[in-house]
mmCIF file of C-alpha atoms in Angstrom:
data_model
loop_
_atom_site.group_PDB
_atom_site.id
_atom_site.type_symbol
_atom_site.label_atom_id
_atom_site.label_comp_id
_atom_site.label_asym_id
_atom_site.label_seq_id
_atom_site.Cartn_x
_atom_site.Cartn_y
_atom_site.Cartn_z
ATOM 1 C CA MET G 1 158.483 127.710 40.958
ATOM 2 C CA THR G 2 161.683 128.385 38.852
ATOM 3 C CA ALA G 3 162.446 128.831 35.146
ATOM 4 C CA ARG G 4 165.769 128.592 33.206
ATOM 5 C CA LEU G 5 167.151 129.975 29.555
ATOM 6 C CA SER G 6 166.251 128.100 27.054
ATOM 7 C CA TRP G 7 168.894 126.197 24.519
ATOM 8 C CA VAL G 8 168.335 129.530 22.344
ATOM 9 C CA ALA G 9 170.356 131.714 24.731
ATOM 10 C CA TYR G 10 173.226 129.153 24.529
ATOM 11 C CA VAL G 11 173.112 128.811 20.805
ATOM 12 C CA GLN G 12 173.570 132.717 20.423
ATOM 13 C CA TYR G 13 176.580 132.812 22.396
ATOM 14 C CA PHE G 14 177.945 129.578 20.906
ATOM 15 C CA VAL G 15 177.887 131.231 17.475
ATOM 16 C CA ILE G 16 179.473 134.760 18.692
ATOM 17 C CA GLY G 17 181.958 132.591 20.402
ATOM 18 C CA ILE G 18 183.132 130.534 17.180
ATOM 19 C CA LEU G 19 183.157 133.920 15.229
ATOM 20 C CA LEU G 20 185.239 135.826 17.765
ATOM 21 C CA TYR G 21 187.626 132.515 18.274
ATOM 22 C CA LEU G 22 188.020 132.524 14.599
ATOM 23 C CA PHE G 23 188.819 136.121 14.621
ATOM 24 C CA VAL G 24 190.838 136.813 17.850
ATOM 25 C CA VAL G 25 192.837 133.528 17.927
ATOM 26 C CA SER G 26 193.809 133.388 14.771
ATOM 27 C CA SER G 27 194.791 137.137 14.517
ATOM 28 C CA ALA G 28 196.742 136.893 17.317
ATOM 29 C CA PHE G 29 198.409 133.554 16.232
ATOM 30 C CA SER G 30 199.248 135.272 13.034
ATOM 31 C CA VAL G 31 200.996 138.011 14.968
ATOM 32 C CA VAL G 32 203.022 135.898 17.448
ATOM 33 C CA SER G 33 203.935 133.960 14.677
ATOM 34 C CA GLY G 34 204.765 136.721 12.366
ATOM 35 C CA LEU G 35 207.056 138.330 15.158
ATOM 36 C CA PHE G 36 208.535 135.274 16.742
ATOM 37 C CA GLY G 37 207.930 132.583 14.424
ATOM 38 C CA ILE G 38 211.235 132.486 12.697
ATOM 39 C CA ALA G 39 212.979 132.772 16.009
ATOM 40 C CA LEU G 40 210.850 130.069 18.047
ATOM 41 C CA GLY G 41 210.175 127.521 15.525
ATOM 42 C CA LYS G 42 207.143 125.723 14.298
ATOM 43 C CA THR G 43 206.574 123.672 17.541
ATOM 44 C CA ALA G 44 207.013 126.875 19.719
ATOM 45 C CA ALA G 45 204.339 128.683 17.168
ATOM 46 C CA GLN G 46 202.081 125.346 17.719
ATOM 47 C CA THR G 47 202.280 125.622 21.324
ATOM 48 C CA ILE G 48 200.968 129.350 21.681
ATOM 49 C CA LEU G 49 198.108 128.601 19.301
ATOM 50 C CA TYR G 50 197.268 125.793 21.655
ATOM 51 C CA GLY G 51 197.618 128.058 24.552
ATOM 52 C CA LEU G 52 195.574 130.665 23.057
ATOM 53 C CA SER G 53 192.863 128.176 22.380
ATOM 54 C CA LEU G 54 192.931 126.762 25.629
ATOM 55 C CA LEU G 55 192.778 130.275 27.382
ATOM 56 C CA TYR G 56 189.789 131.176 25.118
ATOM 57 C CA LEU G 57 188.096 127.692 25.811
ATOM 58 C CA ALA G 58 188.108 128.424 29.567
ATOM 59 C CA GLY G 59 186.469 131.918 29.090
ATOM 60 C CA PHE G 60 183.963 130.642 27.063
ATOM 61 C CA GLY G 61 183.442 127.740 29.494
ATOM 62 C CA TRP G 62 182.796 130.406 32.174
ATOM 63 C CA ILE G 63 180.512 132.154 30.100
ATOM 64 C CA LEU G 64 178.371 129.177 29.592
ATOM 65 C CA PHE G 65 178.536 128.339 33.396
ATOM 66 C CA LYS G 66 177.281 131.810 34.116
ATOM 67 C CA LEU G 67 174.381 131.404 31.638
ATOM 68 C CA SER G 68 173.356 128.157 33.299
ATOM 69 C CA ARG G 69 172.874 130.339 36.501
ATOM 70 C CA CYS G 70 170.320 132.634 35.251
ATOM 71 C CA ARG G 71 166.852 131.919 36.240
ATOM 72 C CA ALA G 72 163.347 133.363 36.899
ATOM 73 C CA TYR G 73 161.839 132.481 40.211
ATOM 74 C CA ILE G 74 159.011 133.428 42.622
ATOM 75 C CA ASP G 75 159.517 133.527 46.468
ATOM 76 C CA GLU G 76 157.354 135.000 49.357
ATOM 77 C CA THR G 77 158.527 138.783 48.418
ATOM 78 C CA GLY G 78 158.060 138.914 44.656
ATOM 79 C CA VAL G 79 158.871 137.694 41.206
ATOM 80 C CA TRP G 80 162.511 137.854 40.272
ATOM 81 C CA TYR G 81 165.121 137.318 37.446
ATOM 82 C CA TYR G 82 168.826 136.693 38.421
ATOM 83 C CA SER G 83 171.151 137.191 35.684
ATOM 84 C CA GLY G 84 174.437 138.451 34.616
ATOM 85 C CA LEU G 85 177.498 137.216 32.830
ATOM 86 C CA PHE G 86 179.949 139.758 34.547
ATOM 87 C CA PRO G 87 180.566 140.819 37.874
ATOM 88 C CA TRP G 88 179.514 144.238 37.254
ATOM 89 C CA SER G 89 176.366 143.299 35.681
ATOM 90 C CA GLU G 90 175.483 140.565 37.712
ATOM 91 C CA GLY G 91 172.092 140.596 39.898
ATOM 92 C CA ILE G 92 168.553 140.496 40.442
ATOM 93 C CA ARG G 93 165.828 142.195 39.160
ATOM 94 C CA GLY G 94 161.945 142.059 39.654
ATOM 95 C CA VAL G 95 159.096 143.049 41.310
ATOM 96 C CA ARG G 96 157.752 142.969 44.675
ATOM 97 C CA TRP G 97 154.213 141.126 45.185
ATOM 98 C CA GLU G 98 152.548 144.463 46.628
ATOM 99 C CA ASN G 99 153.419 145.969 43.168
ATOM 100 C CA PHE G 100 152.838 143.115 40.836
ATOM 101 C CA ASP G 101 150.352 143.732 38.101
ATOM 102 C CA GLN G 102 151.169 140.625 35.929
ATOM 103 C CA VAL G 103 153.397 138.520 33.915
ATOM 104 C CA GLN G 104 153.130 138.382 29.957
ATOM 105 C CA TYR G 105 154.778 136.783 27.204
ATOM 106 C CA GLY G 106 155.883 137.874 23.696
ATOM 107 C CA GLN G 107 155.995 135.048 21.054
ATOM 108 C CA SER G 108 157.847 134.899 17.874
ATOM 109 C CA VAL G 109 157.427 132.062 15.275
ATOM 110 C CA PHE G 110 160.837 130.699 16.030
ATOM 111 C CA GLY G 111 160.344 131.061 19.803
ATOM 112 C CA TRP G 112 157.357 129.010 19.438
ATOM 113 C CA ALA G 113 158.952 126.184 17.650
ATOM 114 C CA ALA G 114 161.710 126.474 20.378
ATOM 115 C CA HIS G 115 159.575 126.986 23.452
ATOM 116 C CA SER G 116 161.434 129.845 24.240
ATOM 117 C CA TYR G 117 159.799 133.209 24.902
ATOM 118 C CA THR G 118 160.383 136.720 25.892
ATOM 119 C CA VAL G 119 158.755 137.230 29.549
ATOM 120 C CA TYR G 120 157.643 140.474 30.656
ATOM 121 C CA LEU G 121 157.450 141.270 34.456
ATOM 122 C CA LEU G 122 154.980 144.239 34.966
ATOM 123 C CA ASP G 123 154.245 146.056 37.998
ATOM 124 C CA ARG G 124 151.273 148.538 38.709
ATOM 125 C CA TYR G 125 153.473 151.693 37.669
ATOM 126 C CA GLY G 126 154.269 150.826 34.397
ATOM 127 C CA ARG G 127 157.638 149.532 34.861
ATOM 128 C CA THR G 128 158.966 146.310 33.061
ATOM 129 C CA VAL G 129 161.321 143.696 33.653
ATOM 130 C CA ALA G 130 161.999 141.710 30.349
ATOM 131 C CA VAL G 131 163.264 138.330 30.454
ATOM 132 C CA ARG G 132 164.711 136.958 27.128
ATOM 133 C CA ASN G 133 164.808 133.525 25.845
ATOM 134 C CA LEU G 134 162.964 131.709 29.106
ATOM 135 C CA ARG G 135 162.360 128.207 28.620
ATOM 136 C CA ASN G 136 158.633 127.314 28.731
ATOM 137 C CA GLY G 137 157.793 131.143 29.417
ATOM 138 C CA ARG G 138 153.972 130.585 28.342
ATOM 139 C CA GLU G 139 153.639 128.030 31.067
ATOM 140 C CA TRP G 140 155.584 129.667 33.621
ATOM 141 C CA SER G 141 154.024 133.237 33.188
ATOM 142 C CA ALA G 142 150.504 131.737 33.338
ATOM 143 C CA ALA G 143 151.688 129.593 36.371
ATOM 144 C CA VAL G 144 152.729 133.079 38.031
ATOM 145 C CA ASN G 145 150.022 135.115 37.310
ATOM 146 C CA ASP G 146 147.779 131.993 38.626
ATOM 147 C CA TYR G 147 149.989 131.955 41.709
ATOM 148 C CA ALA G 148 149.404 135.764 42.391
ATOM 149 C CA PHE G 149 145.723 135.563 41.703
ATOM 150 C CA GLU G 150 145.186 132.580 44.361
ATOM 151 C CA LYS G 151 147.577 134.503 46.835
ATOM 152 C CA PHE G 152 146.119 138.299 46.377
ATOM 153 C CA GLY G 153 142.833 137.817 44.494
#
């Protein structure tokens, strides 16, 4: 039983990406064209702009690829969430079955309309793993709780 991130998570990064593109690439282009624009000419400045844009789009594509790999799942050892955009933040968080308490979800008006929920993996010691923007998180949390009840009573 696996759940993936909702489209809402992608929109958030898309909006931030556009704003950063407008700020970073246009600033870098103006600095480069100001320093080298007279010496390089118009076509070289355009080539630099296209190169910066291509580099930025490659990085943005990498972030979208990493987001597509984030998922919540269960296996024979517990309930887990695999996430991380950068190598230093990548990893698996979760709760082992012997410490599992329940899965809860948080709902907002926008989340309800978009079927995107924040899911909380709770253990019996009071620790929580929060998973934001999980697609159909309400149904997934109910299915995990049902599975745990059937398996452990």
